Amino acid sequence: MLWTRAVSPPPAPALTPEDRAVAAYVGLAIGDALGATVEFLTPREIQHQHGVHQDISGGGWLRLKPGQVTDDTTMSLALGEAILAAGRVDARAAADAFDAWMRGKPVDIGNTVRRNLITYRKTGNPEAPPSEHDAGNGAAMRVLPVALATFGQEPDVVAAACRAQGHVTHHNLLSDAACDTLVAMVHDFFAGHGLDTARHHADALVARHPVFAWQGKRRDNPSGFVVETLQAVFQALFSTHSFETCLVDIVNRGGDADTTGAIAGMLAGACYGPAAIPARWRKAVDAEIRQRVELQALALMKQG
């Protein structure tokens, strides 16, 4: 018998930051569409109605079409377009983009976003007044375009960009801290670092603001309070080892599930890359939205 030596397949090419950027944005849209179906349900209600919710099926309180996304994705796209048009993250450009987005009658809009955009119309000031009550997750859910546009830039530039977009609607210390942490995690994933490095950022956030402590009791039914949002996202991200298991975990916690799903999808997409995203979810999300986020991700990375 003639023995031949087995030839190993060539190693898979390393993921580029652009690969991870596209996966992060597609992941955001998928998490948004998946979570919207069970938004405002409790875990017990989800189990009763869906068993384990793991398919993009539309419906929910917004009565969405299968694959349709909500404000998490559409506000991100509006911000990304403003960044590309201005050539940088600019507060007034972001405010104008958000205002135009609101005038387009989006399927959903948060109370803090609506209130402060109406104030912007009246005053022309793109920075909302500081408020301890504006610690919602609305700035964090749309921060991905900032992470894309500032990858590789100095920390003070990144922080200023986070404030420029965030303070249009959420001028709050906890919101600022959440946005800074998410962008830092995304940047490290783009650079090829894994969950251990991301966890250092989560732990550093807790050290600065102990209210964000996320280890311990399971955070189910998270509200729109940015602290509860990140607690649930961190628990799901750091207790799972794939894009799919992370998103199934987070959306089945219920509560503000479109936003927790979007943020977890952004992080898990950046961490695991495009090949880890289930084909059934990629195909189910609205095709036009999927194309827009893919193209915008690459454009923002090129600009940055």
Coordinates of C-alpha atoms in Angstrom, one line a residue:
M1 CA 0.0 0.0 0.0
L2 CA 1.3 3.4 -0.9
W3 CA 1.0 5.8 2.0
T4 CA 0.6 9.5 1.3
R5 CA 1.0 12.2 3.8
A6 CA -2.2 14.1 4.6
V7 CA -2.0 17.7 3.6
S8 CA -3.4 20.1 6.1
P9 CA -5.7 22.8 4.8
P10 CA -4.3 26.3 4.8
P11 CA -5.0 28.3 8.0
A12 CA -8.0 30.6 7.9
P13 CA -6.9 34.1 7.2
A14 CA -6.9 36.4 10.2
L15 CA -9.8 38.7 10.6
T16 CA -9.1 42.3 9.7
P17 CA -10.6 45.2 11.6
E18 CA -12.9 45.8 8.7
D19 CA -14.2 42.2 8.9
R20 CA -15.0 42.7 12.6
A21 CA -16.5 46.2 11.9
V22 CA -19.0 44.7 9.4
A23 CA -19.8 41.9 11.8
A24 CA -20.4 44.4 14.6
Y25 CA -22.8 46.4 12.6
V26 CA -24.7 43.4 11.2
G27 CA -24.7 42.0 14.7
L28 CA -26.3 45.2 16.0
A29 CA -29.1 45.0 13.4
I30 CA -29.6 41.3 14.1
G31 CA -29.8 41.8 17.8
D32 CA -32.2 44.7 17.4
A33 CA -34.5 42.7 15.1
L34 CA -34.3 39.5 17.2
G35 CA -34.9 41.4 20.5
A36 CA -37.7 43.6 19.3
T37 CA -40.1 40.6 19.2
V38 CA -39.8 40.1 22.9
E39 CA -39.3 43.7 24.1
F40 CA -41.1 44.4 27.4
L41 CA -41.9 40.8 28.0
T42 CA -40.6 39.0 31.1
P43 CA -38.5 35.9 30.8
R44 CA -41.5 33.9 32.0
E45 CA -43.7 35.4 29.4
I46 CA -41.1 34.8 26.7
Q47 CA -40.9 31.1 27.7
H48 CA -44.7 30.8 27.7
Q49 CA -45.1 32.4 24.2
H50 CA -41.9 31.3 22.4
G51 CA -40.2 28.6 24.4
V52 CA -36.6 29.7 23.8
H53 CA -36.8 32.8 21.5
Q54 CA -34.2 32.3 18.8
D55 CA -35.7 33.2 15.5
I56 CA -36.2 36.6 13.8
S57 CA -40.0 36.5 13.4
G58 CA -41.2 40.1 13.8
G59 CA -44.3 40.9 15.8
G60 CA -44.0 42.1 19.4
W61 CA -45.6 45.2 20.7
L62 CA -44.5 47.2 17.7
R63 CA -46.0 44.6 15.3
L64 CA -42.9 44.5 13.2
K65 CA -42.4 42.7 9.9
P66 CA -39.9 39.8 10.2
G67 CA -36.4 41.3 10.0
Q68 CA -37.5 44.8 10.6
V69 CA -35.3 46.9 12.9
T70 CA -36.1 49.7 15.4
D71 CA -34.5 52.9 16.5
D72 CA -31.3 51.2 17.7
T73 CA -30.3 50.5 14.1
T74 CA -31.9 53.5 12.4
M75 CA -30.4 56.1 14.7
S76 CA -27.0 54.5 14.3
L77 CA -27.4 54.7 10.5
A78 CA -28.5 58.4 10.8
L79 CA -25.4 59.1 13.0
G80 CA -23.1 57.3 10.6
E81 CA -24.4 59.3 7.7
A82 CA -23.8 62.5 9.6
I83 CA -20.2 61.5 10.4
L84 CA -19.5 60.7 6.8
A85 CA -21.0 63.9 5.6
A86 CA -19.2 66.1 8.1
G87 CA -15.9 64.2 7.9
R88 CA -15.9 63.8 11.7
V89 CA -18.1 63.3 14.7
D90 CA -19.8 66.7 15.0
A91 CA -22.5 67.5 17.6
R92 CA -24.5 69.8 15.4
A93 CA -24.4 67.4 12.4
A94 CA -25.5 64.6 14.7
A95 CA -28.3 66.7 16.2
D96 CA -29.6 67.6 12.7
A97 CA -29.4 64.0 11.6
F98 CA -31.4 62.8 14.6
D99 CA -33.9 65.6 14.2
A100 CA -34.4 64.6 10.5
W101 CA -34.7 61.0 11.7
M102 CA -37.4 61.9 14.2
R103 CA -39.3 63.9 11.5
G104 CA -39.4 60.8 9.4
K105 CA -41.7 59.2 12.0
P106 CA -39.6 56.2 13.1
V107 CA -41.2 53.1 14.3
D108 CA -40.1 53.7 17.9
I109 CA -38.4 56.6 19.8
G110 CA -37.3 56.9 23.4
N111 CA -38.8 59.5 25.7
T112 CA -35.4 61.1 26.5
V113 CA -34.4 61.2 22.8
R114 CA -37.8 62.8 21.8
R115 CA -37.7 65.4 24.6
N116 CA -34.2 66.6 24.0
L117 CA -34.5 66.7 20.3
I118 CA -37.6 68.9 20.7
T119 CA -35.5 71.1 22.9
Y120 CA -32.8 71.2 20.2
R121 CA -35.4 72.5 17.7
K122 CA -36.3 75.3 20.1
T123 CA -32.8 76.3 21.2
G124 CA -30.5 75.3 18.4
N125 CA -28.1 74.1 21.0
P126 CA -26.9 70.5 20.1
E127 CA -25.9 69.7 23.7
A128 CA -28.8 68.8 26.0
P129 CA -28.6 70.2 29.5
P130 CA -26.9 67.9 32.1
S131 CA -29.5 65.8 33.9
E132 CA -29.2 63.0 36.4
H133 CA -32.4 61.6 35.0
D134 CA -31.1 61.1 31.5
A135 CA -29.2 57.9 32.2
G136 CA -31.1 55.9 29.6
N137 CA -29.4 53.6 27.1
G138 CA -30.2 55.8 24.0
A139 CA -26.7 57.1 23.5
A140 CA -25.1 53.8 24.1
M141 CA -27.3 51.9 21.6
R142 CA -26.1 54.1 18.7
V143 CA -22.4 54.5 19.6
L144 CA -21.1 52.0 17.1
P145 CA -20.5 54.6 14.3
V146 CA -18.3 56.6 16.7
A147 CA -16.3 53.5 17.4
L148 CA -15.9 52.8 13.7
A149 CA -14.9 56.4 12.9
T150 CA -12.4 56.8 15.7
F151 CA -10.6 53.4 15.6
G152 CA -6.9 54.0 16.1
Q153 CA -7.3 57.6 17.3
E154 CA -6.1 59.0 20.6
P155 CA -8.2 58.5 23.7
D156 CA -9.1 62.1 24.2
V157 CA -10.3 62.3 20.6
V158 CA -12.4 59.2 21.1
A159 CA -13.9 60.6 24.3
A160 CA -14.8 63.9 22.7
A161 CA -16.5 62.1 19.8
C162 CA -18.5 60.0 22.3
R163 CA -19.6 63.2 24.1
A164 CA -20.5 65.0 20.8
Q165 CA -23.0 62.4 19.8
G166 CA -24.2 61.3 23.3
H167 CA -24.9 64.7 24.7
V168 CA -27.3 65.6 22.0
T169 CA -29.9 63.6 23.9
H170 CA -28.2 62.1 27.0
H171 CA -26.0 64.5 28.9
N172 CA -25.3 62.2 31.9
L173 CA -22.2 60.8 33.6
L174 CA -23.4 57.2 33.6
S175 CA -24.4 57.4 30.0
D176 CA -20.9 58.8 29.2
A177 CA -19.2 56.1 31.1
A178 CA -21.2 53.4 29.3
C179 CA -20.4 54.8 25.9
D180 CA -16.7 55.1 26.6
T181 CA -16.6 51.5 27.8
L182 CA -18.4 50.1 24.8
V183 CA -16.2 51.9 22.4
A184 CA -13.1 50.8 24.1
M185 CA -14.3 47.2 24.0
V186 CA -15.2 47.4 20.3
H187 CA -11.8 48.9 19.5
D188 CA -10.0 46.1 21.3
F189 CA -12.0 43.5 19.5
F190 CA -11.1 45.2 16.2
A191 CA -7.5 44.9 17.2
G192 CA -7.9 41.2 17.7
H193 CA -8.1 41.0 21.5
G194 CA -10.6 38.7 23.1
L195 CA -13.1 38.5 25.9
D196 CA -10.4 38.7 28.7
T197 CA -9.4 42.2 27.5
A198 CA -13.0 43.3 27.1
R199 CA -13.7 42.1 30.6
H200 CA -10.9 44.4 31.9
H201 CA -12.9 47.3 30.5
A202 CA -16.1 46.1 32.2
D203 CA -14.3 45.8 35.5
A204 CA -12.7 49.2 35.1
L205 CA -16.2 50.7 34.6
V206 CA -17.4 49.1 37.8
A207 CA -14.3 50.4 39.6
R208 CA -15.1 53.9 38.5
H209 CA -18.9 53.6 39.0
P210 CA -19.8 50.7 41.3
V211 CA -23.5 51.0 40.4
F212 CA -22.5 49.1 37.2
A213 CA -21.5 45.9 39.2
W214 CA -22.7 43.1 37.0
Q215 CA -21.4 39.9 38.6
G216 CA -23.8 38.1 40.9
K217 CA -27.6 38.0 40.6
R218 CA -28.8 37.5 37.1
R219 CA -30.1 40.7 35.5
D220 CA -33.4 39.6 33.9
N221 CA -36.0 42.0 32.5
P222 CA -33.5 44.9 32.2
S223 CA -35.1 48.4 31.9
G224 CA -33.9 51.2 29.7
F225 CA -31.6 52.4 32.5
V226 CA -28.1 52.2 31.0
V227 CA -26.8 50.5 34.1
E228 CA -29.3 47.6 33.9
T229 CA -28.6 47.4 30.1
L230 CA -24.9 46.9 30.5
Q231 CA -25.3 44.6 33.4
A232 CA -27.4 42.2 31.3
V233 CA -25.2 42.6 28.2
F234 CA -22.0 41.9 30.2
Q235 CA -23.5 38.8 31.9
A236 CA -24.6 37.4 28.5
L237 CA -21.3 38.3 26.7
F238 CA -19.0 36.9 29.4
S239 CA -20.9 33.7 30.2
T240 CA -21.2 32.5 26.6
H241 CA -18.7 31.6 23.9
S242 CA -20.3 32.3 20.6
F243 CA -22.3 34.9 18.8
E244 CA -25.5 32.9 18.7
T245 CA -25.5 31.8 22.4
C246 CA -24.8 35.3 23.5
L247 CA -27.7 36.8 21.6
V248 CA -30.1 34.0 22.6
D249 CA -29.1 34.6 26.2
I250 CA -29.6 38.3 26.1
V251 CA -33.0 38.5 24.3
N252 CA -34.5 35.8 26.5
R253 CA -33.9 38.0 29.5
G254 CA -36.7 40.2 28.1
G255 CA -37.1 43.9 29.1
D256 CA -35.6 46.4 26.8
A257 CA -34.6 43.5 24.5
D258 CA -34.1 45.3 21.3
T259 CA -31.5 47.5 22.8
T260 CA -29.7 44.9 24.9
G261 CA -29.8 42.7 21.8
A262 CA -28.4 45.4 19.6
I263 CA -25.5 46.2 22.0
A264 CA -24.7 42.5 22.6
G265 CA -24.9 41.9 18.9
M266 CA -22.4 44.7 18.3
L267 CA -19.9 43.4 20.8
A268 CA -20.3 39.7 19.9
G269 CA -20.0 40.5 16.2
A270 CA -16.8 42.5 16.8
C271 CA -15.5 39.7 19.0
Y272 CA -16.3 36.6 16.9
G273 CA -16.4 38.0 13.4
P274 CA -18.7 37.5 10.4
A275 CA -18.4 33.7 10.0
A276 CA -19.9 33.3 13.5
I277 CA -23.1 35.0 12.6
P278 CA -25.8 32.3 11.9
A279 CA -26.9 32.3 8.2
R280 CA -30.5 32.1 9.2
W281 CA -30.3 35.4 11.1
R282 CA -28.2 37.1 8.4
K283 CA -30.8 36.2 5.8
A284 CA -33.8 37.1 8.0
V285 CA -32.8 40.7 8.8
D286 CA -34.1 43.3 6.4
A287 CA -31.9 43.0 3.2
E288 CA -31.8 46.8 2.6
I289 CA -30.8 47.4 6.2
R290 CA -28.1 44.7 6.1
Q291 CA -26.6 46.2 3.0
R292 CA -26.7 49.7 4.5
V293 CA -24.9 48.7 7.7
E294 CA -22.3 46.7 5.8
L295 CA -21.5 49.6 3.4
Q296 CA -21.5 52.2 6.2
A297 CA -19.2 50.1 8.4
L298 CA -16.6 50.0 5.7
A299 CA -17.0 53.7 4.8
L300 CA -16.6 54.8 8.4
M301 CA -13.5 52.6 9.0
K302 CA -12.0 54.1 5.8
Q303 CA -12.7 57.6 7.0
G304 CA -11.3 56.9 10.4

